[in-house]
Coordinates of C-alpha atoms in Angstrom, one line a residue:
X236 CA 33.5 -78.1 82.9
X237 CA 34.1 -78.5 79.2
X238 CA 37.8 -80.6 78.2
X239 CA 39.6 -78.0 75.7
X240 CA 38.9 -80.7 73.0
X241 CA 35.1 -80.6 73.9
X242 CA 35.5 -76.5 74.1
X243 CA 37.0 -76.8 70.0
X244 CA 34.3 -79.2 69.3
X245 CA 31.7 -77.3 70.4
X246 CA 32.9 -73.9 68.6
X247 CA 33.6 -75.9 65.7
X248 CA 30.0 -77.3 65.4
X249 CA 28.0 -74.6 64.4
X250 CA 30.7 -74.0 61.4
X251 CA 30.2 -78.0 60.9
X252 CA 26.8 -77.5 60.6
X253 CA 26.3 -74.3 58.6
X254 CA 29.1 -75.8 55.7
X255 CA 28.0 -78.6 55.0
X256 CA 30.4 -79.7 52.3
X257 CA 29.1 -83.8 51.4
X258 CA 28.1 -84.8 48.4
X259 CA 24.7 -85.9 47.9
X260 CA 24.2 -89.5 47.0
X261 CA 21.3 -88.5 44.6
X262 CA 23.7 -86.6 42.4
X263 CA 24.1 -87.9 38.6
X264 CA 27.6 -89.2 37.9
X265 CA 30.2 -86.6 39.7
X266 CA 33.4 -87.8 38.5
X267 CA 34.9 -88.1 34.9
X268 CA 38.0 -90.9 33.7
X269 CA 38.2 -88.5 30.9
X270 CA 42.0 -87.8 30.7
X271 CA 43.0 -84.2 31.1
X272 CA 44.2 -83.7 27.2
X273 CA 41.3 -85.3 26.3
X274 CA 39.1 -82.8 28.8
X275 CA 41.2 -79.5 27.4
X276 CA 40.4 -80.9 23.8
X277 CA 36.7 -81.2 24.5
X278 CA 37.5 -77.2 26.0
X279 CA 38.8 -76.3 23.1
X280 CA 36.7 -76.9 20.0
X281 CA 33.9 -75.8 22.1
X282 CA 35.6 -72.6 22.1
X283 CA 36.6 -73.0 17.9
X284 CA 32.8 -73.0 17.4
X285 CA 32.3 -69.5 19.1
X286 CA 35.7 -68.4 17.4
X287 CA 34.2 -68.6 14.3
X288 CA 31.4 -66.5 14.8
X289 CA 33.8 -64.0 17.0
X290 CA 34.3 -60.0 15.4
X291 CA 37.6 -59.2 16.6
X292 CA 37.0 -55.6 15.8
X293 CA 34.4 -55.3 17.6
X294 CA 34.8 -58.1 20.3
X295 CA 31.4 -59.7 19.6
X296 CA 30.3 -63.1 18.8
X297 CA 27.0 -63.7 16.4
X298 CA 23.8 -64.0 18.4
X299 CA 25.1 -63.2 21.7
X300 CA 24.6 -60.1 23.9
X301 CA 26.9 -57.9 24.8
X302 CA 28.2 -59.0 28.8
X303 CA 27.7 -62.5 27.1
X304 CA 30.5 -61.8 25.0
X305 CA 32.7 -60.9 27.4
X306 CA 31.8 -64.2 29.3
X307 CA 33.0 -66.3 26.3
X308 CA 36.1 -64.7 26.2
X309 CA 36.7 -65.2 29.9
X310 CA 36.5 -68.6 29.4
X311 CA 39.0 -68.5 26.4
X312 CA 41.4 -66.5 28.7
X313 CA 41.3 -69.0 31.7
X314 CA 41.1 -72.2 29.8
X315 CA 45.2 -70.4 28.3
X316 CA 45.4 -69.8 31.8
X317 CA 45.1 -72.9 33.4
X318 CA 46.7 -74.6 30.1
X319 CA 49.8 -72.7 30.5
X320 CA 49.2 -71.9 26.5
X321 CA 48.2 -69.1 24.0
X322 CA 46.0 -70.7 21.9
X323 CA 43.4 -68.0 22.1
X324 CA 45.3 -64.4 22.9
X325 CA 45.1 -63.4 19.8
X326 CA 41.2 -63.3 19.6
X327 CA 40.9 -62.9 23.2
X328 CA 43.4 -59.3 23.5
X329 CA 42.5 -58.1 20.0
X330 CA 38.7 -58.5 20.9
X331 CA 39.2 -56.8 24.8
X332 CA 41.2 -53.7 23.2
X333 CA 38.7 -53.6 20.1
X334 CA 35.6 -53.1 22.9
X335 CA 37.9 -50.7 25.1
X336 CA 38.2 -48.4 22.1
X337 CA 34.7 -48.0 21.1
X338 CA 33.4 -48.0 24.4
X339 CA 34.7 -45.5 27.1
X340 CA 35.0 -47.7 30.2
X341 CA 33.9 -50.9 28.1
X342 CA 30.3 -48.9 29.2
X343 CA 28.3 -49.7 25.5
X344 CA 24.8 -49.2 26.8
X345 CA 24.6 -47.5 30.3
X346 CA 25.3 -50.5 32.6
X347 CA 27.8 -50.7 35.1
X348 CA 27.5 -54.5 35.5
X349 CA 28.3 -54.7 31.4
X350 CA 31.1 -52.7 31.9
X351 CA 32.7 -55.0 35.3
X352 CA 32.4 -58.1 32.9
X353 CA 34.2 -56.5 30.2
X354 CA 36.8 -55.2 33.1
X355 CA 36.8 -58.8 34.3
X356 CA 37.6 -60.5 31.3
X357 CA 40.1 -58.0 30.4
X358 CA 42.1 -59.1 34.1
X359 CA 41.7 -62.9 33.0
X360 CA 43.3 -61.6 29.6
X361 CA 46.1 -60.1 31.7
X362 CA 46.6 -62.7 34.5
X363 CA 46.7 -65.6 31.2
X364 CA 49.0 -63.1 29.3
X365 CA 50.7 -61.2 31.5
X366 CA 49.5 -58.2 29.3
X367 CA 49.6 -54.4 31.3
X368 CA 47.3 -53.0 28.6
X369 CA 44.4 -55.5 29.8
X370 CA 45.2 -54.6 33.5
X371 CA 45.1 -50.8 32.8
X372 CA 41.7 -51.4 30.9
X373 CA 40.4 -53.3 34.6
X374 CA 41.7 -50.5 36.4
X375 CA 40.5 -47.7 34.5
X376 CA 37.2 -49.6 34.2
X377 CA 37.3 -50.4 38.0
X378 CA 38.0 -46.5 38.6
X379 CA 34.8 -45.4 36.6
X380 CA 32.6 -48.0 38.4
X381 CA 33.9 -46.9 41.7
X382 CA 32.1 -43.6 41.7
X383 CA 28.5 -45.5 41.8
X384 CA 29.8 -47.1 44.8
X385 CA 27.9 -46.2 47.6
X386 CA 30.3 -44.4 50.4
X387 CA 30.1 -44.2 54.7
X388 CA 29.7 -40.5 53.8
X389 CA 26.9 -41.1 50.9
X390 CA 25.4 -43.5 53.4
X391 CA 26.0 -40.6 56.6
X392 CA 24.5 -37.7 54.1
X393 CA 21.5 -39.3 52.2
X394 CA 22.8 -38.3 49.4
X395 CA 25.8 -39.4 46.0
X396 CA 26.9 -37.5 43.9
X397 CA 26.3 -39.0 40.8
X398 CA 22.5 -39.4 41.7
X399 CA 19.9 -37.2 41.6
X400 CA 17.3 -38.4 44.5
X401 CA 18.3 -39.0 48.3
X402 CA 19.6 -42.2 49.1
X403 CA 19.0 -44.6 52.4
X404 CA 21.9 -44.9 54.6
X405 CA 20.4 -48.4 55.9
X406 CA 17.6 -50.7 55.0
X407 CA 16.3 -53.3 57.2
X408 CA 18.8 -51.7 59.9
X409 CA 21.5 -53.0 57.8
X410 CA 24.4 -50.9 56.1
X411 CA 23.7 -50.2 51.9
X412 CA 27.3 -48.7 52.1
X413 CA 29.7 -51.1 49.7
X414 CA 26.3 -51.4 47.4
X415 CA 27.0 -50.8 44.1
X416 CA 24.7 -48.9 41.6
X417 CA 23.2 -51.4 39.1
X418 CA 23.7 -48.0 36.4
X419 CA 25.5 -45.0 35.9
X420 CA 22.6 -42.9 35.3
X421 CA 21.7 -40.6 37.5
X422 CA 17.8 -41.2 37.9
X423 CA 18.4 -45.3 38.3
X424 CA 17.8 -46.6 41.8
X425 CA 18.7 -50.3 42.0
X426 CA 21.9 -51.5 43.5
X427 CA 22.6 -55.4 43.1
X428 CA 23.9 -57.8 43.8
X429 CA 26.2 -59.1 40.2
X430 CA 26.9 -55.6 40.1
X431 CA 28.7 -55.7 43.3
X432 CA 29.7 -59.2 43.3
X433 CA 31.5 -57.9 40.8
X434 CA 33.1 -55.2 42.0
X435 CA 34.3 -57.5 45.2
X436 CA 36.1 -59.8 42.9
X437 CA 37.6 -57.3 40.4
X438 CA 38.6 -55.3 43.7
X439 CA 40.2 -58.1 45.3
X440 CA 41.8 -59.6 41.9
X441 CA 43.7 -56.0 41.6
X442 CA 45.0 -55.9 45.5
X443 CA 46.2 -59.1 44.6
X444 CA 48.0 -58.1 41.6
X445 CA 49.4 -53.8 42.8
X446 CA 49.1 -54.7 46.2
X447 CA 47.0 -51.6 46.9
X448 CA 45.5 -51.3 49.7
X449 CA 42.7 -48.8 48.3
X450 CA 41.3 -52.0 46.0
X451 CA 41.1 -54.4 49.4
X452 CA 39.2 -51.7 51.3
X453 CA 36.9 -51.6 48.7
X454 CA 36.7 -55.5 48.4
X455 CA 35.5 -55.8 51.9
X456 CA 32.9 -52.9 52.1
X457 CA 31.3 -54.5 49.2
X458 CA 31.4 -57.9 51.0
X459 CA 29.7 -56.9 53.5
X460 CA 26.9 -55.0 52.1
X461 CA 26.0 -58.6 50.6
X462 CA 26.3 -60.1 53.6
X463 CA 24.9 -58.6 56.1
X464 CA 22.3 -56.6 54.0
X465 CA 21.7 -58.8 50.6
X466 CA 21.9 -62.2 51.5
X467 CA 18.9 -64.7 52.6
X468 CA 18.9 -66.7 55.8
X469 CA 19.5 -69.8 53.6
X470 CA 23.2 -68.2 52.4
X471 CA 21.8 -67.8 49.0
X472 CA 22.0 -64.1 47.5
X473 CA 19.3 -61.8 46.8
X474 CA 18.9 -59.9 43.7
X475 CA 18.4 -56.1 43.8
X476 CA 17.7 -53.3 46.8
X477 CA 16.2 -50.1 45.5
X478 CA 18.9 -47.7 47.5
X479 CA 15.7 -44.8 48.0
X480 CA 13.1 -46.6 49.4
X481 CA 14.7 -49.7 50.2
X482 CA 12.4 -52.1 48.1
X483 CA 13.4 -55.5 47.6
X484 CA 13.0 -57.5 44.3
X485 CA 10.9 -60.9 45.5
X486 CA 12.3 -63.1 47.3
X487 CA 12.2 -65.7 45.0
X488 CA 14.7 -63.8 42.7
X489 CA 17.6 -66.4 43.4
X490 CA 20.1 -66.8 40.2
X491 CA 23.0 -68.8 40.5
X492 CA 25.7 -66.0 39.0
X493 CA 24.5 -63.6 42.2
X494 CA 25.9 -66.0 44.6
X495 CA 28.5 -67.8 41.9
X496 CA 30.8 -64.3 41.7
X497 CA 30.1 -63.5 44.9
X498 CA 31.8 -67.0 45.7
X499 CA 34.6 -65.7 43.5
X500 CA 35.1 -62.7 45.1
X501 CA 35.4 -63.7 48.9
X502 CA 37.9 -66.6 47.5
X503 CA 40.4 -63.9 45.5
X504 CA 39.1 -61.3 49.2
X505 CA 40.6 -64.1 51.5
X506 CA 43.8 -64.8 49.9
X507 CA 44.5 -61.4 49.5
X508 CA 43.5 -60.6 53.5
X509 CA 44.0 -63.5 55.1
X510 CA 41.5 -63.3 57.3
X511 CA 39.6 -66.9 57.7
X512 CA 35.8 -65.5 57.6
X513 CA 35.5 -64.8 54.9
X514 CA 36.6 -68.3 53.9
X515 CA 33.9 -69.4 56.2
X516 CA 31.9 -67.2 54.3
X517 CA 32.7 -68.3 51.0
X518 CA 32.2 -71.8 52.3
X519 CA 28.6 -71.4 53.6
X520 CA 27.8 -69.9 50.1
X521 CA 29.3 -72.7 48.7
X522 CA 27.6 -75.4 50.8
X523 CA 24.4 -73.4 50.1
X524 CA 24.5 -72.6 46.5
X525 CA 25.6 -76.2 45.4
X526 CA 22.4 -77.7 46.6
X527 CA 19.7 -74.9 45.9
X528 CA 16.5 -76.3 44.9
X529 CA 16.0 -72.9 43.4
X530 CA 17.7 -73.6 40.8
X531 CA 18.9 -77.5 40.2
X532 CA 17.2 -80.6 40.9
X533 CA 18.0 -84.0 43.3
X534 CA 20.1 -85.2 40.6
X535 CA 22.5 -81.8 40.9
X536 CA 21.8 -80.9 37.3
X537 CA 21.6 -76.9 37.0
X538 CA 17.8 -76.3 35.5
X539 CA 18.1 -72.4 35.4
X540 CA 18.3 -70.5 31.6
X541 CA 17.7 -73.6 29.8
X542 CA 15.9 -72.0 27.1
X543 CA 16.1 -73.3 23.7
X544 CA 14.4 -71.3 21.7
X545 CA 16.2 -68.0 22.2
X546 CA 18.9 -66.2 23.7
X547 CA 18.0 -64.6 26.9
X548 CA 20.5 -62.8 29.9
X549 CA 19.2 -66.4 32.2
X550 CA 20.8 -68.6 29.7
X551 CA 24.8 -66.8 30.9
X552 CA 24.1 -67.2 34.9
X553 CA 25.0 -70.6 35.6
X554 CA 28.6 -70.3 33.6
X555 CA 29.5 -67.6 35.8
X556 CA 28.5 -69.5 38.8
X557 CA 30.9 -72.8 38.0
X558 CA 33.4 -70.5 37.2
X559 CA 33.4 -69.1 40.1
X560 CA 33.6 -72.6 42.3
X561 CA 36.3 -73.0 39.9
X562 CA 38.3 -70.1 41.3
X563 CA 37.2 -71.0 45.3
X564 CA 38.8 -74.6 44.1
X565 CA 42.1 -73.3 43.3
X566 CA 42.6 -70.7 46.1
X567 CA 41.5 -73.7 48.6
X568 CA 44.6 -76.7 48.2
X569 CA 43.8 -77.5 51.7
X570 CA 40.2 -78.0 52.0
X571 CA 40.0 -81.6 50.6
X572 CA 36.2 -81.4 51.5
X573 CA 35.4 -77.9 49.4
X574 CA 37.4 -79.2 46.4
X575 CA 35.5 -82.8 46.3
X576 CA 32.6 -80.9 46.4
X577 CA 33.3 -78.0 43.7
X578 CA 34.8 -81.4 41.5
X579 CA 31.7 -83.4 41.7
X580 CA 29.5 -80.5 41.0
X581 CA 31.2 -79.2 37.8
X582 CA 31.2 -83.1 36.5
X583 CA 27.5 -83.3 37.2
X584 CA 27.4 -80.5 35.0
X585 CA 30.2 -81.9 32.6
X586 CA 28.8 -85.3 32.2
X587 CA 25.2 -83.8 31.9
X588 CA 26.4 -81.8 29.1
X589 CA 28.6 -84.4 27.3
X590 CA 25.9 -87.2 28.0
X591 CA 22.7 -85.2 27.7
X592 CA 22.4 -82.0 26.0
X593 CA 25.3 -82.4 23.2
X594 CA 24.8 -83.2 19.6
X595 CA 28.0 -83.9 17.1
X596 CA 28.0 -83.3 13.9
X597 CA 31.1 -84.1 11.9
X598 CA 33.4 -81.6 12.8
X599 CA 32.1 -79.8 16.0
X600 CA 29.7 -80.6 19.2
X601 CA 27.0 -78.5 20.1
X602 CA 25.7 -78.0 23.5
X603 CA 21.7 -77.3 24.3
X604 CA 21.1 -74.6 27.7
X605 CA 19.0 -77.1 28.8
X606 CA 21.4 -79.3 30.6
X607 CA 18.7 -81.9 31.3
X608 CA 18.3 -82.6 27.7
X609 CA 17.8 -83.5 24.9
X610 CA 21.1 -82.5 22.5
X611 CA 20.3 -79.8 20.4
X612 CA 19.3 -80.3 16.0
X613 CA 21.3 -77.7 15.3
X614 CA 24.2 -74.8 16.5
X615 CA 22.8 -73.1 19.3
X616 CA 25.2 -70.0 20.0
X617 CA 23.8 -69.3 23.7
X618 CA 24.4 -72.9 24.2
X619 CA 27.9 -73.3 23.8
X620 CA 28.0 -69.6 25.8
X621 CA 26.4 -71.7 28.7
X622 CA 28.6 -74.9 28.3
X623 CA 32.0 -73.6 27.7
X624 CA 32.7 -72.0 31.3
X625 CA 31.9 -75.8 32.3
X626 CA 33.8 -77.7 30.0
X627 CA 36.8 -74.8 30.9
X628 CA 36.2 -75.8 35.0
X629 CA 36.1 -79.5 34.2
X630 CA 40.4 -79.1 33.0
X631 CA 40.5 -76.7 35.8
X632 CA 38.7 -78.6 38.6
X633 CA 40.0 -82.5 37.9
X634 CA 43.7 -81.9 37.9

């Protein structure tokens, strides 16, 4: 018969296993003695060199696309945020309510994913600002996304009603209720997994702030469509399902943002619930995610959208993903093991960037999306989009 000690050992173990939360020996220089002013310095003139490029009337920066710019002013939002400054609320509010008023639902081209960045940047505006026009422009955002959200009654009937072919209540004998239409159109198939990684951490960020129960129910039936019906066996998630036949994009379809804002998502979900598995969750994604040979090599340097030669959507992915370790960092104070790890990862990528794939000219640094090197000759827009969610962790991350 087992001792209770043995008993909490041996329920423990599979957990031990699964999150494995080391560091690898074979990563490239995970710490930084950079000093924090020094760190939110190095933030901020990143940020000065997409600033200047940066329509506030329309909230777009030159040579980026569209959910890209809402990404770069995320990062300008949270780097205020975890500053306890304003630096950057003019550029980022006046830029958020520019977009909002040309675009119903922040929705410029017929994608609900561009809209939940915009609707996410706008509740990083309003969490650094404490600004209730940004939150109403989340909610109202959130509200309009919610009716491609596929329902227990959708799922029951075969059919939503803002679609125009039957639907699959199940694929794989797993649940596609929580799944979130990649578009608002009414002849698109694909639900996905940024799409709803999205709506999981919007969702929870708003039960956190109205206390609403109706966001948290929402949160979780979108959490679980990932995991029980869009995840791999390796806790790394999958791209798209098609909801009317149930086609899968391939398999090898693994980018780091899919399982970077789901990270996000079930960090904000279990603060807000307080129920612990979806902190295990979080964790195996975590454990997972940091050490994907998809997408990084022994050394821990990201590899994925490194190209140099022109913007592309790839190039944005990995930003999204270390912000959203940074957010499972600060929601986790207790887990000394989770925050070495998120700490060491974002300096891999810091000291990569600051080490290998910067060039200085006299009054500004540019960064090249090819983290691995070399610096870039000359300002690369997309490469300052990819670095500045990093340098904005690295204040964040090594407080």
């Amino acid at each position: 018969m087992l001792t209770s000690s043995l008993v909490t050992l041996a329920l423990a173990l599979p957990f031990t296993i699964a999150q494995n939360l080391s560091v690898p020996s074979t990563w490239r220089d995970p710490s930084t003695s950079i000093s924090r002013s020094d760190r939110v310095s190095i933030a901020r003139n990143c940020i000065n060199t997409l600033t200047a490029v940066l329509d506030t009337d329309t909230g777009s920066f030159s040579g980026l696309g569209y959910w890209q710019d809402a990404n770069v002013l995320s990062a300008m939002a949270n780097l205020d945020y975890f500053t306890k400054s304003t630096t950057n609320r003019h550029a980022v509010t006046d830029s958020l309510n520019a977009a909002f008023g040309l675009y119903t639902d922040y929705d410029q081209y017929g994608y609900n994913d561009d809209a939940m960045w915009w609707a996410t940047a706008a509740y990083y505006g309003y969490r650094a600002y404490d600004d209730p026009n940004l939150l109403n422009h989340a909610i109202a955002t959130w509200q309009h996304v919610s009716n491609y959200v596929i329902t227990a009654s959708d799922a029951s009937s075969g059919t939503q009603p803002n679609k125009d072919f039957p639907i699959e209540g199940s694929c794989d004998g797993e649940t596609t209720v929580g799944g979130v239409f990649w578009r608002p159109s009414s002849s698109d198939t694909s639900v996905n997994s940024i799409t709803t990684g999205l709506y999981i951490a919007l969702s929870a960020y708003l039960a956190s702030t109205t206390k609403n129960s109706t966001y948290t129910d929402a949160a979780i039936l979108s959490a679980n469509f990932i995991k029980t019906t869009n995840m791999n066996s390796e806790d790394l998630v999958l791209d798209t399902i098609d909801a009317q036949d149930c086609t899968r994009s391939s398999s090898s379809w693994l980018f780091t943002y899919n399982s970077g804002k789901y990270i996000e998502g079930l960090s904000v979900l279990a603060f807000v619930t307080g129920d612990h598995s979806w902190t295990s969750l979080m964790l195996d994604v975590v454990a997972a995610a940091t050490k994907a040979p998809a997408w990084e090599g022994s050394d821990g340097i990201i590899t994925e959208g490194a190209d140099v030669t022109e913007d592309n959507d790839g190039i944005g992915f990995k930003a999204v993903f270390i912000r959203g370790l940074a957010e499972a960092w600060s929601r986790n104070s207790g887990n000394t093991a989770l925050r070495a790890l998120i700490r060491s990862y974002t300096n891999v990528q810091y000291n990569a960037l600051l080490d290998l794939a910067s060039n200085s000219s006299s009054s500004s640094t540019w960064y090249s999306p090819a983290w691995e090197g070399p610096g870039p000759t000359s300002f690369i827009v997309w490469g300052q989009l990819a670095a500045v969610d990093v340098l904005v962790s690295a204040v964040s991350v090594n407080s």
